[in-house]
């Protein structure tokens, strides 16, 4: 079946090009010419989905295989969803317009917890059973990947399996195994395939485990129920970034998307060791691409798209060992082609400022820094190796170069935080304002401070720490607001209501799937869009399921408690995380292992991986 | 600078992208074609593109016109082949001509494309929901009418437009397969114009033209100046 959207449908919705495909570089294959149909979904609207680098990589990797066709699918916006439900139009793939139900796999990229309601909504719009146990033999396998796999339990019952870690190799193994299983007559049915899959490194099949809880109702253990299931699933990891395929022909959207530019991934991993940061533990160790390989990729992508903007992306791009030379080379390579380059995040030092200045020759849009905490004490707690002097030096370099706008990111509710730390945010911002006056002799700077509410995440040193209640977040937000006296400081903060729900789900166990189901059934969707977020629906859902939300978000776990996320692991050991927690409380720093000493986090030995950093190689 | 005029299409695949996005498609295609394009000055250099007239969302066309400038005087076949190869689904390059500038001594430049266009020819297709005779009568009445007013409601304005002043030819009605086809020849003037969708909407609402307005498909056939297709003006 092919879905044919009538003009009256498309004329009635906002941005119809979200649903009409045919973009340049989209890959169209004859439906019957391949043995495996993979739909890759990002459970958010097209413009967000088209900006996700991980999916771009997987799309190309899968489509390079002759035996597999990969298509894209995103969450229809609410106007389109209403029409689809009204007219019984099922969710479809953007290449072939076949219903998702006819695919073999529906893969979701799971970027953050508050997108789960959209996952359920898309599964439902596709006409599949929401709970994996109910799915029939002919329904696609629902698979999850992305950052959220480091605690899959709250959504475990909706998924047939998960891909843990970096997926470009593993997803091909999944496709191969599927085709074999299919050609061999689908031995053992769905369960047969899943059991076979469970033998692959990095695959987690939740239905092959038993979960137990103790008398007090705390999570006790998760244990394999069949021999194929492994007690612990380590993430997959690409050892040599130069040997795996990357994006060469990104799909070029017709309409503006969130990141409407080329994304050149310099390296993976960041070992600066910020103790709140899940990305920091989950992508270890650092593995760089070589400069020449990057130049080659940049050339291919510019030629394939005609884009004139390129972002040099990574978790902390300024740490790339040959960044200065790379930028010079790229300037040379694209001379006269009017391509501009940008860094998504800046390190707080003058090297970064000089580079940003060079890259943005004339246009001086705002600069963004992330001191994360307002006092040196608290920055030491979180291992953010940045001092006030660093920030003032960096901003003064920026002001000298002509910047007039600075954005500072902070977090609120970090472990050991006191009112003094909160007031410290205001003081720090005001010092930046005065720095501007000192450097330029004028007023007229704007310092935007953006403060998010801290959500403790699995596999970080803060994974045991109880999150603040909403009221306390709000009190601290008011305190900060009252502490700001400079008019040049603009204060923006996150919705604490959303953060406390995220806090519960982030460290939830399998019992929360009922809550997520209930919230979705009661209308939760697009929770990340502040105007669509339905706070009451979520709290009602917890109540209806008889689950106390504070048990999950506010409760501090004890070190001897079993944690429901430890069986899907990025490879950092519990010992390391505990050590880091002790050091946090003691306000002592841990070195970056990229060029410093190994802090024995466990990743390299357990995954047989090693750091790839070209500066390190050369010494 | 060396100016070229291209006659291109906007196919069904991309009928739902806006005029601005369509311009972006051309800009990137010219970049992919590696033509030595001329850029605007300033912080955010843009390729110098000029379109004849914006097409509404949902309308296809076999006669869009764009002027662009190159920094080198390349021969027509080279530009044509390179550009043609770089275009995505939904845009086809039909014709391409260098724009000859009048002699500099005359102190004039070639007129901007937007100022040259005077007339656009459309075909409107829609399912018939009633009697053919009724439809024919409506069109006859419309063609004979002294004036006919439609309302244009946009977020910014709410205004009345007298349509007949823009109708260069009587609307022609015919059947095309299962669909009714209306040929419209509409004037584009400095002070304004009317869109074929607005005419159709007006006919349905005011004269009860028996067609399914919501399922109508509109197609631009040609754009002319001085009675000639714009490509023939250079
Ligand atoms: S094992 Fe050592 S070198 Fe490897 S990522 Fe962990 S801290 Fe760094």
CSV table of C-alpha atoms in Angstrom, one decimal, chain B:
chain,number,residue,atom,x,y,z
B,1,UNK,CA,28.8,40.4,-14.0
B,2,UNK,CA,27.2,38.1,-16.5
B,3,UNK,CA,23.5,37.6,-16.1
B,4,UNK,CA,21.5,34.5,-17.2
B,5,UNK,CA,17.8,33.8,-17.3
B,6,UNK,CA,16.5,30.3,-16.6
B,7,UNK,CA,13.1,28.9,-17.3
B,8,UNK,CA,12.5,26.2,-14.7
B,9,UNK,CA,9.6,24.1,-13.3
B,10,UNK,CA,8.2,23.6,-9.9
B,11,UNK,CA,6.9,20.0,-10.0
B,12,UNK,CA,4.4,18.2,-7.9
B,13,UNK,CA,7.1,16.7,-5.7
B,14,UNK,CA,7.8,20.2,-4.2
B,15,UNK,CA,4.6,22.0,-4.7
B,16,UNK,CA,4.2,22.4,-0.9
B,17,UNK,CA,7.4,24.4,-0.4
B,18,UNK,CA,7.2,28.2,0.0
B,19,UNK,CA,8.7,30.7,-2.5
B,20,UNK,CA,11.5,31.4,-0.1
B,21,UNK,CA,12.4,27.7,0.2
B,22,UNK,CA,12.2,27.4,-3.6
B,23,UNK,CA,14.7,30.2,-3.9
B,24,UNK,CA,16.9,28.3,-1.4
B,25,UNK,CA,16.7,25.2,-3.7
B,26,UNK,CA,18.0,27.3,-6.6
B,27,UNK,CA,20.7,28.8,-4.6
B,28,UNK,CA,22.0,25.5,-3.4
B,29,UNK,CA,21.7,24.0,-6.9
B,30,UNK,CA,23.8,26.7,-8.4
B,31,UNK,CA,26.4,26.1,-5.7
B,32,UNK,CA,26.4,22.4,-6.3
B,33,UNK,CA,26.8,23.1,-10.0
B,34,UNK,CA,30.0,24.9,-9.1
B,35,UNK,CA,29.1,27.9,-11.3
B,36,UNK,CA,31.1,31.0,-10.5
B,37,UNK,CA,28.1,32.7,-8.9
B,38,UNK,CA,28.1,36.4,-7.9
B,39,UNK,CA,27.3,37.1,-4.2
B,40,UNK,CA,25.8,40.1,-2.5
B,41,UNK,CA,28.1,42.1,-0.3
B,42,UNK,CA,27.7,42.1,3.5
B,43,UNK,CA,28.0,39.9,6.5
B,44,UNK,CA,25.9,37.2,5.1
B,45,UNK,CA,26.6,36.9,1.4
B,46,UNK,CA,23.8,35.6,-0.7
B,47,UNK,CA,23.7,34.5,-4.2
B,48,UNK,CA,22.1,37.2,-6.4
B,49,UNK,CA,18.9,35.6,-7.6
B,50,UNK,CA,15.8,37.4,-8.9
B,51,UNK,CA,12.5,35.7,-9.5
B,52,UNK,CA,9.6,36.8,-11.7
B,53,UNK,CA,6.8,36.2,-9.4
B,54,UNK,CA,6.2,34.1,-6.2
B,55,UNK,CA,4.2,31.0,-6.6
B,56,UNK,CA,1.6,30.2,-3.9
B,57,UNK,CA,2.1,27.1,-1.7
B,58,UNK,CA,0.6,24.1,-3.5
B,59,UNK,CA,0.8,25.5,-7.1
B,60,UNK,CA,2.9,23.7,-9.6
B,61,UNK,CA,4.5,25.4,-12.6
B,62,UNK,CA,6.2,24.8,-15.9
B,63,UNK,CA,7.2,28.3,-16.3
B,64,UNK,CA,9.1,29.8,-13.4
B,65,UNK,CA,11.8,32.4,-14.2
B,66,UNK,CA,14.9,33.2,-12.4
B,67,UNK,CA,17.8,35.6,-13.2
B,68,UNK,CA,21.2,34.9,-11.7
B,69,UNK,CA,24.6,36.4,-12.1
B,70,UNK,CA,28.0,34.8,-12.7
B,71,UNK,CA,31.4,36.4,-12.4
B,72,UNK,CA,32.6,34.7,-15.5
B,73,UNK,CA,31.2,34.8,-19.0
B,74,UNK,CA,30.5,31.1,-19.5
B,75,UNK,CA,28.9,29.8,-22.7
B,76,UNK,CA,25.3,28.8,-22.6
B,77,UNK,CA,25.7,25.0,-23.0
B,78,UNK,CA,28.1,24.8,-20.1
B,79,UNK,CA,25.9,26.7,-17.7
B,80,UNK,CA,22.8,24.8,-18.9
B,81,UNK,CA,24.4,21.3,-18.5
B,82,UNK,CA,25.9,22.0,-15.1
B,83,UNK,CA,22.8,23.6,-13.7
B,84,UNK,CA,20.5,20.9,-15.1
B,85,UNK,CA,22.6,18.1,-13.5
B,86,UNK,CA,22.5,19.8,-10.1
B,87,UNK,CA,18.8,20.3,-9.8
B,88,UNK,CA,16.7,18.1,-7.4
B,89,UNK,CA,13.5,16.2,-8.1
B,90,UNK,CA,10.8,18.6,-8.9
B,91,UNK,CA,12.9,21.3,-10.7
B,92,UNK,CA,13.7,20.9,-14.3
B,93,UNK,CA,15.7,23.4,-16.4
B,94,UNK,CA,13.7,24.1,-19.6
B,95,UNK,CA,15.6,27.0,-21.1
B,96,UNK,CA,18.5,29.2,-20.4
B,97,UNK,CA,19.7,32.4,-22.0
B,98,UNK,CA,22.3,34.9,-21.3
B,99,UNK,CA,20.7,38.3,-20.5
B,100,UNK,CA,22.1,40.9,-23.0
B,101,UNK,CA,22.5,44.2,-21.2
B,102,UNK,CA,21.7,47.3,-23.3
B,103,UNK,CA,24.8,49.3,-24.4
B,104,UNK,CA,26.2,51.0,-21.3
B,105,UNK,CA,26.1,54.4,-23.1
B,106,UNK,CA,22.3,54.3,-23.0
B,107,UNK,CA,22.7,54.4,-19.2
B,108,UNK,CA,20.1,51.8,-18.7
B,109,UNK,CA,20.2,48.3,-17.3
B,110,UNK,CA,18.0,45.5,-18.5
B,111,UNK,CA,14.7,45.7,-16.7
B,112,UNK,CA,14.4,43.6,-13.5
B,113,UNK,CA,12.5,40.3,-14.1
B,114,UNK,CA,9.9,41.3,-11.6
B,115,UNK,CA,9.1,44.5,-13.6
B,116,UNK,CA,8.9,42.6,-16.9
B,117,UNK,CA,6.2,40.2,-16.0
B,118,UNK,CA,2.7,41.3,-16.9
B,119,UNK,CA,0.7,38.2,-17.4
B,120,UNK,CA,0.5,34.6,-15.9
B,121,UNK,CA,-1.4,31.8,-17.5
B,122,UNK,CA,-2.9,29.1,-15.2
B,123,UNK,CA,-4.8,25.8,-15.4
B,124,UNK,CA,-7.0,24.9,-12.5
B,125,UNK,CA,-8.2,21.4,-12.1
B,126,UNK,CA,-10.9,20.3,-9.7
B,127,UNK,CA,-13.5,17.4,-9.4
B,128,UNK,CA,-16.9,18.3,-10.6
B,129,UNK,CA,-19.5,17.9,-7.8
B,130,UNK,CA,-22.7,18.8,-9.8
B,131,UNK,CA,-24.0,19.5,-13.1
B,132,UNK,CA,-21.7,20.3,-16.1
B,133,UNK,CA,-24.4,22.7,-17.4
B,134,UNK,CA,-24.4,24.6,-14.2
B,135,UNK,CA,-20.7,24.9,-14.2
B,136,UNK,CA,-20.8,26.2,-17.8
B,137,UNK,CA,-23.5,28.7,-16.8
B,138,UNK,CA,-21.4,30.0,-13.9
B,139,UNK,CA,-18.3,30.5,-16.0
B,140,UNK,CA,-20.4,32.3,-18.7
B,141,UNK,CA,-21.9,34.6,-16.0
B,142,UNK,CA,-18.5,35.3,-14.6
B,143,UNK,CA,-17.0,36.1,-18.0
B,144,UNK,CA,-19.9,38.5,-18.7
B,145,UNK,CA,-19.9,40.1,-15.3
B,146,UNK,CA,-19.0,43.8,-15.0
B,147,UNK,CA,-17.1,43.2,-11.8
B,148,UNK,CA,-16.5,40.5,-9.3
B,149,UNK,CA,-15.0,41.0,-5.8
B,150,UNK,CA,-13.2,38.5,-3.6
B,151,UNK,CA,-11.9,39.0,-0.1
B,152,UNK,CA,-8.3,38.4,0.8
B,153,UNK,CA,-7.7,37.7,4.4
B,154,UNK,CA,-4.2,37.4,5.6
B,155,UNK,CA,-2.8,37.9,9.1
B,156,UNK,CA,-1.8,41.4,8.1
B,157,UNK,CA,-4.6,42.5,5.9
B,158,UNK,CA,-8.2,42.0,5.1
B,159,UNK,CA,-9.0,43.6,1.8
B,160,UNK,CA,-11.4,43.4,-1.1
B,161,UNK,CA,-10.1,42.8,-4.6
B,162,UNK,CA,-11.9,43.5,-7.8
B,163,UNK,CA,-11.0,40.5,-9.9
B,164,UNK,CA,-12.3,41.3,-13.4
B,165,UNK,CA,-9.8,44.1,-14.0
B,166,UNK,CA,-7.1,41.4,-13.9
B,167,UNK,CA,-8.7,38.9,-16.2
B,168,UNK,CA,-7.0,39.3,-19.5
B,169,UNK,CA,-9.1,36.6,-21.3
B,170,UNK,CA,-12.4,35.0,-20.5
B,171,UNK,CA,-12.1,31.9,-18.3
B,172,UNK,CA,-12.3,28.8,-20.4
B,173,UNK,CA,-14.0,25.7,-19.1
B,174,UNK,CA,-13.4,22.2,-20.2
B,175,UNK,CA,-13.2,18.6,-19.0
B,176,UNK,CA,-9.9,16.9,-18.5
B,177,UNK,CA,-10.4,13.3,-17.6
B,178,UNK,CA,-12.6,13.3,-14.5
B,179,UNK,CA,-11.7,16.8,-13.6
B,180,UNK,CA,-13.0,20.2,-14.6
B,181,UNK,CA,-10.3,22.4,-16.1
B,182,UNK,CA,-10.4,26.2,-15.9
B,183,UNK,CA,-8.0,28.2,-18.0
B,184,UNK,CA,-7.2,31.6,-16.5
B,185,UNK,CA,-5.1,34.4,-17.9
B,186,UNK,CA,-4.3,36.9,-15.2
B,187,UNK,CA,-2.6,40.2,-15.3
B,188,UNK,CA,0.2,40.9,-12.8
B,189,UNK,CA,0.5,44.6,-12.3
B,190,UNK,CA,2.7,46.9,-10.2
B,191,UNK,CA,-0.4,47.7,-8.1
B,192,UNK,CA,-1.5,44.1,-7.6
B,193,UNK,CA,-3.1,41.0,-9.0
B,194,UNK,CA,-5.3,38.2,-8.0
B,195,UNK,CA,-4.5,34.5,-7.4
B,196,UNK,CA,-6.2,31.8,-9.4
B,197,UNK,CA,-7.1,30.1,-6.1
B,198,UNK,CA,-8.9,33.2,-5.0
B,199,UNK,CA,-10.8,33.4,-8.2
B,200,UNK,CA,-11.9,29.7,-7.8
B,201,UNK,CA,-12.8,30.3,-4.2
B,202,UNK,CA,-14.9,33.3,-5.2
B,203,UNK,CA,-16.6,31.3,-8.0
B,204,UNK,CA,-17.5,28.5,-5.6
B,205,UNK,CA,-18.8,30.8,-2.8
B,206,UNK,CA,-20.5,33.5,-4.7
B,207,UNK,CA,-21.7,31.7,-7.9
B,208,UNK,CA,-21.9,28.2,-6.5
B,209,UNK,CA,-19.6,26.7,-9.1
B,210,UNK,CA,-20.1,22.9,-8.6
B,211,UNK,CA,-16.5,21.8,-8.0
B,212,UNK,CA,-14.7,20.6,-5.0
B,213,UNK,CA,-12.6,23.6,-4.1
B,214,UNK,CA,-10.5,21.9,-1.5
B,215,UNK,CA,-9.2,19.3,-3.9
B,216,UNK,CA,-8.3,21.8,-6.6
B,217,UNK,CA,-4.9,21.6,-8.2
B,218,UNK,CA,-3.4,24.7,-9.8
B,219,UNK,CA,-0.7,24.8,-12.4
B,220,UNK,CA,1.1,27.8,-13.9
B,221,UNK,CA,1.6,27.4,-17.6
B,222,UNK,CA,3.4,30.5,-18.6
B,223,UNK,CA,4.5,34.0,-17.6
B,224,UNK,CA,4.6,36.7,-20.2
B,225,UNK,CA,5.7,40.3,-20.7
B,226,UNK,CA,4.7,42.3,-23.8
B,227,UNK,CA,2.8,39.2,-24.8
B,228,UNK,CA,5.9,37.0,-25.0
B,229,UNK,CA,7.2,34.4,-22.6
B,230,UNK,CA,9.8,36.0,-20.3
B,231,UNK,CA,12.6,33.9,-21.7
B,232,UNK,CA,12.1,35.6,-25.1
B,233,UNK,CA,12.5,39.1,-23.7
B,234,UNK,CA,16.3,38.7,-23.3
